[in-house]
Amino acid sequence: MSATLLVILTLLPLAGAAVLALRPEGQARTVALWTTLLALGAAGVAMVQFRWDHGADMQGVGRLEWAPSLGLSLSVGADSVAMLLIGLTALLGPICVYASFTAIEHRRRTYYGWLLVLQSAMTGVFCARDLVLFYTCFEFTLVPMYILISLYGSTNRKKAATKFFLYTFTGSVLTLAGLLFVVWFNATQLVPTDGPGAGKWTFDIGALQHAAVRMSSGQQAWVLAAMMAGFAVKVPLFPLHTWLPLAHTEAPTAGSVILAGVLLKLGTYGMYRFVLPFVPSAVVEYAPFLAVLCIMGIVYAGLICWVQEDVKKLVAYSSVSHLGFCILGMVALNQIGLAGSVLYMVNHGLSTGALFLLIGMMYERYHTRSMREVGGLAAKMPIWATFMVFFAMASVALPGLNGFVSEFMCLMGAFQADSEFVRAGQVGATRGVLGPVYAAVAGTGIIVAAMYLLMMVGKMCFGPLREPHAHHAHESHAPPVLPPDLSAREIVILLPLAALCLVLGLYPRPVLQTLEAPTTRAVDWVWEHAGVRGAPLAPQGGRP
Amino acid sequence: MNSGSIIPVLNLLAAGAEEGHASAGPVAHGPWWVALIVVLPMLGAMLCGAAAALKVRSKLPAFLTVGLLGASCALAVSMYLELAGGRSITVSYRWIDFAWGTGEGQRLVANFGFYIDSLTCLWMLFVTGLATLIALYASEYMSHDQGVGYCRFFAAFNLFVFSMACLVMGDNLLLLYLGWEGVGLCSYLLIGYFYKRPAAVAAAKKAFIVNRIGDLALALGTMLAFVHFGSVEYAVIFAKAQPYIEAIKSGHLDQVPFVVQVIPLLFMVGAFGKSAQLPLYVWLPDAMEGPTPVSALIHAATMVTAGVYLIARTYPIFLCSEYALPVVAWVGALTALLAATIGMAQFDIKRIMAYSTVSQLGYMFAGLAFLSSAGAAYHVFTHAFFKATLFLCCGAVMHGFAGQLDLRKLSGVAFMKGWGIVGLAMLIGCLNLAGVPFTAGFFSKDMILAESFVTMGPGYQVLGWVLLLTAGLTAYYTFRVFFRVFVGPKTFEPGDELHAHDDHGHDAHGHDSRGDAHAEAEHGPAGHAAPGHGHDFHPHAPGWAINLVLLILAAASIAAALPYFMGEHGGWVPKLVHESSATTISDGHGSTAAFLASGLHEPGASAHGTLFGQDPHKIMYYVSGAIGAVGIAIAFVLHYAGRKTAGTSRADALVPALGPVAGWARRKWLVDELYDALVRTPLWVLSHVFHLIDKLLIDGLVNLFGWLPRAAAQRLRPTQGGDLHGYAAGMAVGLGAVLILVWMLIL
């Protein structure tokens, strides 16, 4: 896979947005759909060309010198983790566009234009190999999302959009400070003999990674705090999550899908790309603290889901709960947890994205999200209800569907990450600072998930049919745009997601195999540079 | 009668000790076609799903299901003939495989592979066989719902058999977990089949959530097993558990690490969830909201025995633990007693059967814990047939009497025209459940009961008496149903629904009564089943499919006694069990397990316990036979002799004498209310508190931080409004950030 392909992947949606701006309003949908399909095709080509058996290596590396004296350049490259997320982004692109065909009736050019810009920015984050490109794209995702929410959201959209923007932006500024500190440290505190790129101004992630681990543990702790300020808000990690339910609830359907599917993953990806490699000794030190936050989020947000009436808010809170598992797997600091965490990023995007799509389809018909007003829809929308049950089961981590593999691996990672176990000679344990207790407490999340998701399915799909009173009046006045049950377009939107949920649930092996190398590299890096806390154990588990 | 068969287990144990541990033998590569046993039901599920999408309105899905499951059953028979006795693994494809090193325990492998030994064969034989028969029954039973609902039913039915096959045949704990949760999903979908009924939806949800509690324990146990053994595959685990078993045999319990002792405790909780034992049994009675074929197959014969299977499958690990089996014994016996007392006081015949299932499962667990895995498995086997028969008879009654299940409103059903076969099958089922001598249920229950007095364990003698008492109660409540509903004066009051599911019907095309008309045409002028209740209602007797299945199952229930006499040492089932991983370890005296080696009793000090100074194996036949007879006699006196109406009997006079106890038993000892008060309500309150905290405290702090700069900014910025003002502000801030960056660089 060449660097050109990655650049094309990044810029193609942007070019589409430019074309769209020049074309009349009526063609906006078509242009957007073809652009995203083209991008999906390009992503397909990239994924075919990508050498998955060398998943740990950066592939498609390319560098465009911009201002060498300042160390400024634009460089791209992707390992298998990035590639998976690029694929997810490209897949959700056309789905979001196609899902908006009937929902967005006014100012289509603006809408689809910003949607395409957003896709460019997100892809850019995953392709970036230097801080400038990464951070620019990372921050720039805020603008299109802000506009999508504030212009096309529901009643409380202004407040939600502002809160989303300011909250995440504030966090990101701190992240920037942390990252810049590393740049400064590399340029001024190190000398060229310390390593490649040391002693000069550079924004290259690979070079900075070598520099960052030379920071003292005190410095690392501060950098960890700064980076987590941005990434944890983005994820979102308890207790920094309150922007999310509001933003999700108010956002248009496609906005919610992208938010849950990809934007949240920018935080987890940021942790994978920066937090683990840059500040290993701080991560090892604070992993239990982060894990406790994850577990609190899993249980706390899960229980809040259980008492929601607004179905969209329920799914939004469920993201907080779910991503707790994802981060828990990551801070387990072993391969199984990390691979589970990466897989969780993809799986959560598929299943929660699909749940938001389904809720959007329901909303287009009934114009309410309250489970008090609408419910029992299996009687009227059997196809919709079938998909709802399916994706709820994927979300509840039913084995055989995608969620299970990643959730089990995250919990398993936390469970076995116990250095005491290793000392006691338990062959299946790995180095780590968590342990069975963390996994057991976090595991209660799978019971809570069943509670709230089945409550949702029970109310939305089953029981006697309940429709809002205004609904019939609405139907009689306006000619029905949508059939009572799902249209062919809507089924086409959902089918690829459902198929992927099944495939990743029943045959996750190819993905797991390509994750073996990068996770091993990342975990070994962490423990090699973790300092004293990692030292007492003999190195365990060489590279396969 | 073979007198040697009276002491079945001991001899086998001795034989097993000579041959060494059966599960320690070599593992062969199995043939590819065993995968078809799993694949065919999956294919059926997909075809039924396709039929639903194509809106097929015939009985095609049912006969497709019967055909595919029948083929699966034939393959299971062939698997038994070829592979029973040995151990083989067939890997169909690699499911989860993740390595982080090359050393031991650095690779998580969970293949879609199938571990075939005699235990697998035993379970698959009755699972596929019963599934085929019950699918045939359901083809008629569900015929009022032909259309999408019919397809949906059979799709879930097939999916269930697929999941159950994965659970039983899986060669690793993760595939077992897949089947474990898969049967839970199908149970959820099928309990909630009448999805417009809130009670059915609530019951389905309850079943899934309560099961999830057990599932979590099972998942944690799997993780711990991996951490200790470095694998989740049975073959590896058994091989690595072998030294611990050897150590226990020689009395060195201290050589078994603590971790290994914890694993079975976690598995046990999972088993209690799936098999409806204390404290997680509450979902099973509610699960009776599902269609009766589902209750028969899933909630009586197969799925609920998954917990027994789990313990039997991982028996080597259970034997390593000092505490696991005694806990299982106490939980099983107490569940058996508790459920029986509740069952005595219920009026809904299907619920009575549900409580009796819980109770009988308690016997099976107790059997496992009394080191009689053979007895437990045999009881699973016989129970599968006679309980399926009982449920299907109840279903036929429900089908024919417009959903009537109240034993106070039906009487003399067996003597009505066209109901003879149902009555006969019911009688056979009841005789088995009550443990009347020379029935299959009698032999299998006695194997467990006798062992409770033989095996040395904490309080096992007491548990033996508890189980004997329960056997009497069982005989009473079983025949209470029979004497009230099936014999006596012929009267009835129809239920309030034409088919118990009349309010259902998700396809708006109206009620389709072709199936009923068909059934009536065959059985004479039974009257027209008008949707109205009352005077013009005539029960319609079951058609050929239901009668045929009942006959086969009744015959199978009787025939299930035959394996007891096949071969030496307690028959065919014990032989299968002892060829598998579920065999007990023995020093020749029959009761050496971890909890005995722990010093409670000196191994070998006493060969085994006694009952009335006799060998329990010899005397138990008479004791339990007498107790069962007493139970039936009491039921006869209270519910049959001199009864003139359906609604009243002599038992009514006894109720006031019992005081509030009868009412408590009827209200299931208020366990549901207790759980509500202790678990659900506190959680609900806590959730609302969390929601408030989230809104007011956490978000409030955020808003406070947000408000401070905005308050300042609002003074600085005179213009408000305009769609994009926030965006502009954002861009400005963003630009500022870039400027800061550049500024920092230049410095």
PDB file of N, CA, C and O in Angstrom, chain B residues 395-445:
ATOM      1  N   GLY B 395     -49.740 -29.301  27.417  1.00  0.00           N
ATOM      2  CA  GLY B 395     -49.915 -28.462  26.231  1.00  0.00           C
ATOM      3  C   GLY B 395     -51.143 -28.874  25.440  1.00  0.00           C
ATOM      4  O   GLY B 395     -51.900 -28.030  24.961  1.00  0.00           O
ATOM      5  N   ALA B 396     -51.358 -30.193  25.321  1.00  0.00           N
ATOM      6  CA  ALA B 396     -52.535 -30.661  24.585  1.00  0.00           C
ATOM      7  C   ALA B 396     -53.805 -30.186  25.278  1.00  0.00           C
ATOM      8  O   ALA B 396     -54.757 -29.737  24.622  1.00  0.00           O
ATOM      9  N   VAL B 397     -53.800 -30.248  26.619  1.00  0.00           N
ATOM     10  CA  VAL B 397     -54.965 -29.769  27.364  1.00  0.00           C
ATOM     11  C   VAL B 397     -55.164 -28.282  27.141  1.00  0.00           C
ATOM     12  O   VAL B 397     -56.265 -27.800  26.846  1.00  0.00           O
ATOM     13  N   MET B 398     -54.079 -27.556  27.223  1.00  0.00           N
ATOM     14  CA  MET B 398     -54.138 -26.102  27.039  1.00  0.00           C
ATOM     15  C   MET B 398     -54.640 -25.768  25.643  1.00  0.00           C
ATOM     16  O   MET B 398     -55.463 -24.877  25.448  1.00  0.00           O
ATOM     17  N   HIS B 399     -54.152 -26.521  24.672  1.00  0.00           N
ATOM     18  CA  HIS B 399     -54.527 -26.325  23.277  1.00  0.00           C
ATOM     19  C   HIS B 399     -56.014 -26.607  23.078  1.00  0.00           C
ATOM     20  O   HIS B 399     -56.701 -25.905  22.345  1.00  0.00           O
ATOM     21  N   GLY B 400     -56.486 -27.623  23.751  1.00  0.00           N
ATOM     22  CA  GLY B 400     -57.866 -28.052  23.527  1.00  0.00           C
ATOM     23  C   GLY B 400     -58.893 -27.289  24.349  1.00  0.00           C
ATOM     24  O   GLY B 400     -60.048 -27.183  23.950  1.00  0.00           O
ATOM     25  N   PHE B 401     -58.489 -26.771  25.502  1.00  0.00           N
ATOM     26  CA  PHE B 401     -59.448 -26.118  26.390  1.00  0.00           C
ATOM     27  C   PHE B 401     -59.236 -24.605  26.457  1.00  0.00           C
ATOM     28  O   PHE B 401     -59.397 -23.997  27.496  1.00  0.00           O
ATOM     29  N   ALA B 402     -58.835 -24.042  25.353  1.00  0.00           N
ATOM     30  CA  ALA B 402     -58.745 -22.588  25.244  1.00  0.00           C
ATOM     31  C   ALA B 402     -57.842 -21.990  26.317  1.00  0.00           C
ATOM     32  O   ALA B 402     -58.176 -20.996  26.953  1.00  0.00           O
ATOM     33  N   GLY B 403     -56.698 -22.627  26.515  1.00  0.00           N
ATOM     34  CA  GLY B 403     -55.722 -22.041  27.427  1.00  0.00           C
ATOM     35  C   GLY B 403     -56.011 -22.306  28.888  1.00  0.00           C
ATOM     36  O   GLY B 403     -55.371 -21.715  29.744  1.00  0.00           O
ATOM     37  N   GLN B 404     -56.939 -23.231  29.167  1.00  0.00           N
ATOM     38  CA  GLN B 404     -57.251 -23.502  30.560  1.00  0.00           C
ATOM     39  C   GLN B 404     -56.149 -24.363  31.187  1.00  0.00           C
ATOM     40  O   GLN B 404     -55.817 -25.427  30.671  1.00  0.00           O
ATOM     41  N   LEU B 405     -55.588 -23.872  32.286  1.00  0.00           N
ATOM     42  CA  LEU B 405     -54.547 -24.642  32.961  1.00  0.00           C
ATOM     43  C   LEU B 405     -54.840 -24.800  34.443  1.00  0.00           C
ATOM     44  O   LEU B 405     -54.047 -25.387  35.167  1.00  0.00           O
ATOM     45  N   ASP B 406     -55.967 -24.273  34.897  1.00  0.00           N
ATOM     46  CA  ASP B 406     -56.277 -24.293  36.315  1.00  0.00           C
ATOM     47  C   ASP B 406     -56.866 -25.651  36.684  1.00  0.00           C
ATOM     48  O   ASP B 406     -57.894 -26.055  36.138  1.00  0.00           O
ATOM     49  N   LEU B 407     -56.224 -26.345  37.611  1.00  0.00           N
ATOM     50  CA  LEU B 407     -56.689 -27.698  37.913  1.00  0.00           C
ATOM     51  C   LEU B 407     -58.024 -27.703  38.626  1.00  0.00           C
ATOM     52  O   LEU B 407     -58.652 -28.740  38.783  1.00  0.00           O
ATOM     53  N   ARG B 408     -58.495 -26.526  39.067  1.00  0.00           N
ATOM     54  CA  ARG B 408     -59.804 -26.477  39.697  1.00  0.00           C
ATOM     55  C   ARG B 408     -60.933 -26.360  38.670  1.00  0.00           C
ATOM     56  O   ARG B 408     -62.094 -26.352  39.012  1.00  0.00           O
ATOM     57  N   LYS B 409     -60.555 -26.174  37.409  1.00  0.00           N
ATOM     58  CA  LYS B 409     -61.574 -25.946  36.403  1.00  0.00           C
ATOM     59  C   LYS B 409     -61.631 -27.048  35.357  1.00  0.00           C
ATOM     60  O   LYS B 409     -62.380 -26.936  34.395  1.00  0.00           O
ATOM     61  N   LEU B 410     -60.831 -28.072  35.521  1.00  0.00           N
ATOM     62  CA  LEU B 410     -60.840 -29.189  34.589  1.00  0.00           C
ATOM     63  C   LEU B 410     -60.971 -30.468  35.389  1.00  0.00           C
ATOM     64  O   LEU B 410     -60.410 -30.583  36.479  1.00  0.00           O
ATOM     65  N   SER B 411     -61.676 -31.426  34.841  1.00  0.00           N
ATOM     66  CA  SER B 411     -61.794 -32.701  35.527  1.00  0.00           C
ATOM     67  C   SER B 411     -62.189 -33.777  34.526  1.00  0.00           C
ATOM     68  O   SER B 411     -62.957 -33.513  33.597  1.00  0.00           O
ATOM     69  N   GLY B 412     -61.630 -34.973  34.732  1.00  0.00           N
ATOM     70  CA  GLY B 412     -62.038 -36.105  33.912  1.00  0.00           C
ATOM     71  C   GLY B 412     -61.656 -36.019  32.452  1.00  0.00           C
ATOM     72  O   GLY B 412     -62.301 -36.640  31.607  1.00  0.00           O
ATOM     73  N   VAL B 413     -60.618 -35.301  32.153  1.00  0.00           N
ATOM     74  CA  VAL B 413     -60.246 -35.085  30.753  1.00  0.00           C
ATOM     75  C   VAL B 413     -59.957 -36.410  30.039  1.00  0.00           C
ATOM     76  O   VAL B 413     -60.336 -36.601  28.891  1.00  0.00           O
ATOM     77  N   ALA B 414     -59.335 -37.332  30.749  1.00  0.00           N
ATOM     78  CA  ALA B 414     -58.904 -38.570  30.097  1.00  0.00           C
ATOM     79  C   ALA B 414     -60.087 -39.356  29.541  1.00  0.00           C
ATOM     80  O   ALA B 414     -59.929 -40.140  28.607  1.00  0.00           O
ATOM     81  N   PHE B 415     -61.273 -39.137  30.112  1.00  0.00           N
ATOM     82  CA  PHE B 415     -62.422 -39.924  29.669  1.00  0.00           C
ATOM     83  C   PHE B 415     -63.215 -39.238  28.583  1.00  0.00           C
ATOM     84  O   PHE B 415     -64.221 -39.765  28.114  1.00  0.00           O
ATOM     85  N   MET B 416     -62.817 -38.036  28.194  1.00  0.00           N
ATOM     86  CA  MET B 416     -63.546 -37.351  27.134  1.00  0.00           C
ATOM     87  C   MET B 416     -63.189 -37.953  25.789  1.00  0.00           C
ATOM     88  O   MET B 416     -62.127 -38.549  25.616  1.00  0.00           O
ATOM     89  N   LYS B 417     -64.050 -37.746  24.831  1.00  0.00           N
ATOM     90  CA  LYS B 417     -63.871 -38.355  23.522  1.00  0.00           C
ATOM     91  C   LYS B 417     -62.629 -37.782  22.832  1.00  0.00           C
ATOM     92  O   LYS B 417     -62.474 -36.574  22.721  1.00  0.00           O
ATOM     93  N   GLY B 418     -61.750 -38.672  22.420  1.00  0.00           N
ATOM     94  CA  GLY B 418     -60.555 -38.241  21.700  1.00  0.00           C
ATOM     95  C   GLY B 418     -59.380 -37.915  22.606  1.00  0.00           C
ATOM     96  O   GLY B 418     -58.316 -37.534  22.121  1.00  0.00           O
ATOM     97  N   TRP B 419     -59.552 -38.040  23.917  1.00  0.00           N
ATOM     98  CA  TRP B 419     -58.477 -37.651  24.836  1.00  0.00           C
ATOM     99  C   TRP B 419     -57.808 -38.850  25.489  1.00  0.00           C
ATOM    100  O   TRP B 419     -57.009 -38.671  26.412  1.00  0.00           O
ATOM    101  N   GLY B 420     -58.119 -40.022  25.025  1.00  0.00           N
ATOM    102  CA  GLY B 420     -57.584 -41.219  25.668  1.00  0.00           C
ATOM    103  C   GLY B 420     -56.067 -41.263  25.662  1.00  0.00           C
ATOM    104  O   GLY B 420     -55.432 -41.574  26.665  1.00  0.00           O
ATOM    105  N   ILE B 421     -55.474 -40.936  24.515  1.00  0.00           N
ATOM    106  CA  ILE B 421     -54.019 -41.035  24.415  1.00  0.00           C
ATOM    107  C   ILE B 421     -53.351 -40.034  25.345  1.00  0.00           C
ATOM    108  O   ILE B 421     -52.357 -40.343  26.019  1.00  0.00           O
ATOM    109  N   VAL B 422     -53.939 -38.838  25.403  1.00  0.00           N
ATOM    110  CA  VAL B 422     -53.372 -37.821  26.299  1.00  0.00           C
ATOM    111  C   VAL B 422     -53.421 -38.327  27.737  1.00  0.00           C
ATOM    112  O   VAL B 422     -52.446 -38.222  28.487  1.00  0.00           O
ATOM    113  N   GLY B 423     -54.568 -38.891  28.104  1.00  0.00           N
ATOM    114  CA  GLY B 423     -54.709 -39.381  29.465  1.00  0.00           C
ATOM    115  C   GLY B 423     -53.709 -40.480  29.778  1.00  0.00           C
ATOM    116  O   GLY B 423     -53.066 -40.484  30.834  1.00  0.00           O
ATOM    117  N   LEU B 424     -53.538 -41.391  28.829  1.00  0.00           N
ATOM    118  CA  LEU B 424     -52.598 -42.493  29.035  1.00  0.00           C
ATOM    119  C   LEU B 424     -51.167 -41.985  29.169  1.00  0.00           C
ATOM    120  O   LEU B 424     -50.425 -42.377  30.083  1.00  0.00           O
ATOM    121  N   ALA B 425     -50.806 -41.093  28.251  1.00  0.00           N
ATOM    122  CA  ALA B 425     -49.443 -40.547  28.298  1.00  0.00           C
ATOM    123  C   ALA B 425     -49.219 -39.804  29.599  1.00  0.00           C
ATOM    124  O   ALA B 425     -48.155 -39.913  30.226  1.00  0.00           O
ATOM    125  N   MET B 426     -50.226 -39.077  30.042  1.00  0.00           N
ATOM    126  CA  MET B 426     -50.112 -38.336  31.297  1.00  0.00           C
ATOM    127  C   MET B 426     -49.898 -39.308  32.457  1.00  0.00           C
ATOM    128  O   MET B 426     -49.057 -39.060  33.327  1.00  0.00           O
ATOM    129  N   LEU B 427     -50.652 -40.384  32.446  1.00  0.00           N
ATOM    130  CA  LEU B 427     -50.509 -41.359  33.528  1.00  0.00           C
ATOM    131  C   LEU B 427     -49.087 -41.912  33.564  1.00  0.00           C
ATOM    132  O   LEU B 427     -48.461 -42.012  34.626  1.00  0.00           O
ATOM    133  N   ILE B 428     -48.568 -42.240  32.386  1.00  0.00           N
ATOM    134  CA  ILE B 428     -47.211 -42.797  32.349  1.00  0.00           C
ATOM    135  C   ILE B 428     -46.199 -41.784  32.848  1.00  0.00           C
ATOM    136  O   ILE B 428     -45.305 -42.097  33.644  1.00  0.00           O
ATOM    137  N   GLY B 429     -46.378 -40.526  32.415  1.00  0.00           N
ATOM    138  CA  GLY B 429     -45.474 -39.474  32.874  1.00  0.00           C
ATOM    139  C   GLY B 429     -45.547 -39.316  34.376  1.00  0.00           C
ATOM    140  O   GLY B 429     -44.525 -39.203  35.062  1.00  0.00           O
ATOM    141  N   CYS B 430     -46.780 -39.314  34.917  1.00  0.00           N
ATOM    142  CA  CYS B 430     -46.948 -39.115  36.358  1.00  0.00           C
ATOM    143  C   CYS B 430     -46.341 -40.270  37.142  1.00  0.00           C
ATOM    144  O   CYS B 430     -45.721 -40.056  38.192  1.00  0.00           O
ATOM    145  N   LEU B 431     -46.520 -41.485  36.656  1.00  0.00           N
ATOM    146  CA  LEU B 431     -45.943 -42.630  37.360  1.00  0.00           C
ATOM    147  C   LEU B 431     -44.427 -42.497  37.430  1.00  0.00           C
ATOM    148  O   LEU B 431     -43.798 -42.772  38.459  1.00  0.00           O
ATOM    149  N   ASN B 432     -43.847 -42.054  36.338  1.00  0.00           N
ATOM    150  CA  ASN B 432     -42.393 -41.868  36.314  1.00  0.00           C
ATOM    151  C   ASN B 432     -41.952 -40.791  37.284  1.00  0.00           C
ATOM    152  O   ASN B 432     -41.011 -40.961  38.051  1.00  0.00           O
ATOM    153  N   LEU B 433     -42.649 -39.646  37.213  1.00  0.00           N
ATOM    154  CA  LEU B 433     -42.245 -38.519  38.060  1.00  0.00           C
ATOM    155  C   LEU B 433     -42.426 -38.877  39.533  1.00  0.00           C
ATOM    156  O   LEU B 433     -41.612 -38.526  40.380  1.00  0.00           O
ATOM    157  N   ALA B 434     -43.499 -39.596  39.834  1.00  0.00           N
ATOM    158  CA  ALA B 434     -43.745 -39.959  41.225  1.00  0.00           C
ATOM    159  C   ALA B 434     -42.797 -41.055  41.688  1.00  0.00           C
ATOM    160  O   ALA B 434     -42.730 -41.346  42.884  1.00  0.00           O
ATOM    161  N   GLY B 435     -42.089 -41.669  40.759  1.00  0.00           N
ATOM    162  CA  GLY B 435     -41.134 -42.692  41.153  1.00  0.00           C
ATOM    163  C   GLY B 435     -41.793 -43.985  41.586  1.00  0.00           C
ATOM    164  O   GLY B 435     -41.376 -44.612  42.555  1.00  0.00           O
ATOM    165  N   VAL B 436     -42.843 -44.346  40.879  1.00  0.00           N
ATOM    166  CA  VAL B 436     -43.513 -45.624  41.183  1.00  0.00           C
ATOM    167  C   VAL B 436     -42.589 -46.770  40.757  1.00  0.00           C
ATOM    168  O   VAL B 436     -41.948 -46.688  39.706  1.00  0.00           O
ATOM    169  N   PRO B 437     -42.493 -47.803  41.571  1.00  0.00           N
ATOM    170  CA  PRO B 437     -41.543 -48.882  41.273  1.00  0.00           C
ATOM    171  C   PRO B 437     -41.646 -49.400  39.844  1.00  0.00           C
ATOM    172  O   PRO B 437     -42.739 -49.492  39.283  1.00  0.00           O
ATOM    173  N   PHE B 438     -40.503 -49.732  39.324  1.00  0.00           N
ATOM    174  CA  PHE B 438     -40.311 -50.313  37.989  1.00  0.00           C
ATOM    175  C   PHE B 438     -40.516 -49.316  36.855  1.00  0.00           C
ATOM    176  O   PHE B 438     -40.498 -49.690  35.699  1.00  0.00           O
ATOM    177  N   THR B 439     -40.706 -48.039  37.154  1.00  0.00           N
ATOM    178  CA  THR B 439     -40.648 -47.033  36.096  1.00  0.00           C
ATOM    179  C   THR B 439     -39.220 -46.514  36.011  1.00  0.00           C
ATOM    180  O   THR B 439     -38.417 -46.674  36.928  1.00  0.00           O
ATOM    181  N   ALA B 440     -38.934 -45.848  34.895  1.00  0.00           N
ATOM    182  CA  ALA B 440     -37.577 -45.334  34.690  1.00  0.00           C
ATOM    183  C   ALA B 440     -37.236 -44.305  35.755  1.00  0.00           C
ATOM    184  O   ALA B 440     -36.118 -44.296  36.306  1.00  0.00           O
ATOM    185  N   GLY B 441     -38.201 -43.440  36.078  1.00  0.00           N
ATOM    186  CA  GLY B 441     -37.951 -42.409  37.079  1.00  0.00           C
ATOM    187  C   GLY B 441     -37.612 -43.010  38.429  1.00  0.00           C
ATOM    188  O   GLY B 441     -36.830 -42.443  39.201  1.00  0.00           O
ATOM    189  N   PHE B 442     -38.187 -44.163  38.711  1.00  0.00           N
ATOM    190  CA  PHE B 442     -37.927 -44.853  39.975  1.00  0.00           C
ATOM    191  C   PHE B 442     -36.466 -45.289  40.066  1.00  0.00           C
ATOM    192  O   PHE B 442     -35.773 -44.999  41.036  1.00  0.00           O
ATOM    193  N   PHE B 443     -35.983 -45.916  39.005  1.00  0.00           N
ATOM    194  CA  PHE B 443     -34.603 -46.410  39.045  1.00  0.00           C
ATOM    195  C   PHE B 443     -33.596 -45.267  39.090  1.00  0.00           C
ATOM    196  O   PHE B 443     -32.634 -45.304  39.850  1.00  0.00           O
ATOM    197  N   SER B 444     -33.849 -44.251  38.278  1.00  0.00           N
ATOM    198  CA  SER B 444     -32.847 -43.182  38.232  1.00  0.00           C
ATOM    199  C   SER B 444     -32.835 -42.402  39.536  1.00  0.00           C
ATOM    200  O   SER B 444     -31.779 -42.006  40.024  1.00  0.00           O
ATOM    201  N   LYS B 445     -34.013 -42.180  40.107  1.00  0.00           N
ATOM    202  CA  LYS B 445     -34.045 -41.434  41.364  1.00  0.00           C
ATOM    203  C   LYS B 445     -33.394 -42.247  42.478  1.00  0.00           C
ATOM    204  O   LYS B 445     -32.673 -41.701  43.319  1.00  0.00           O
TER     205      LYS B 445
END
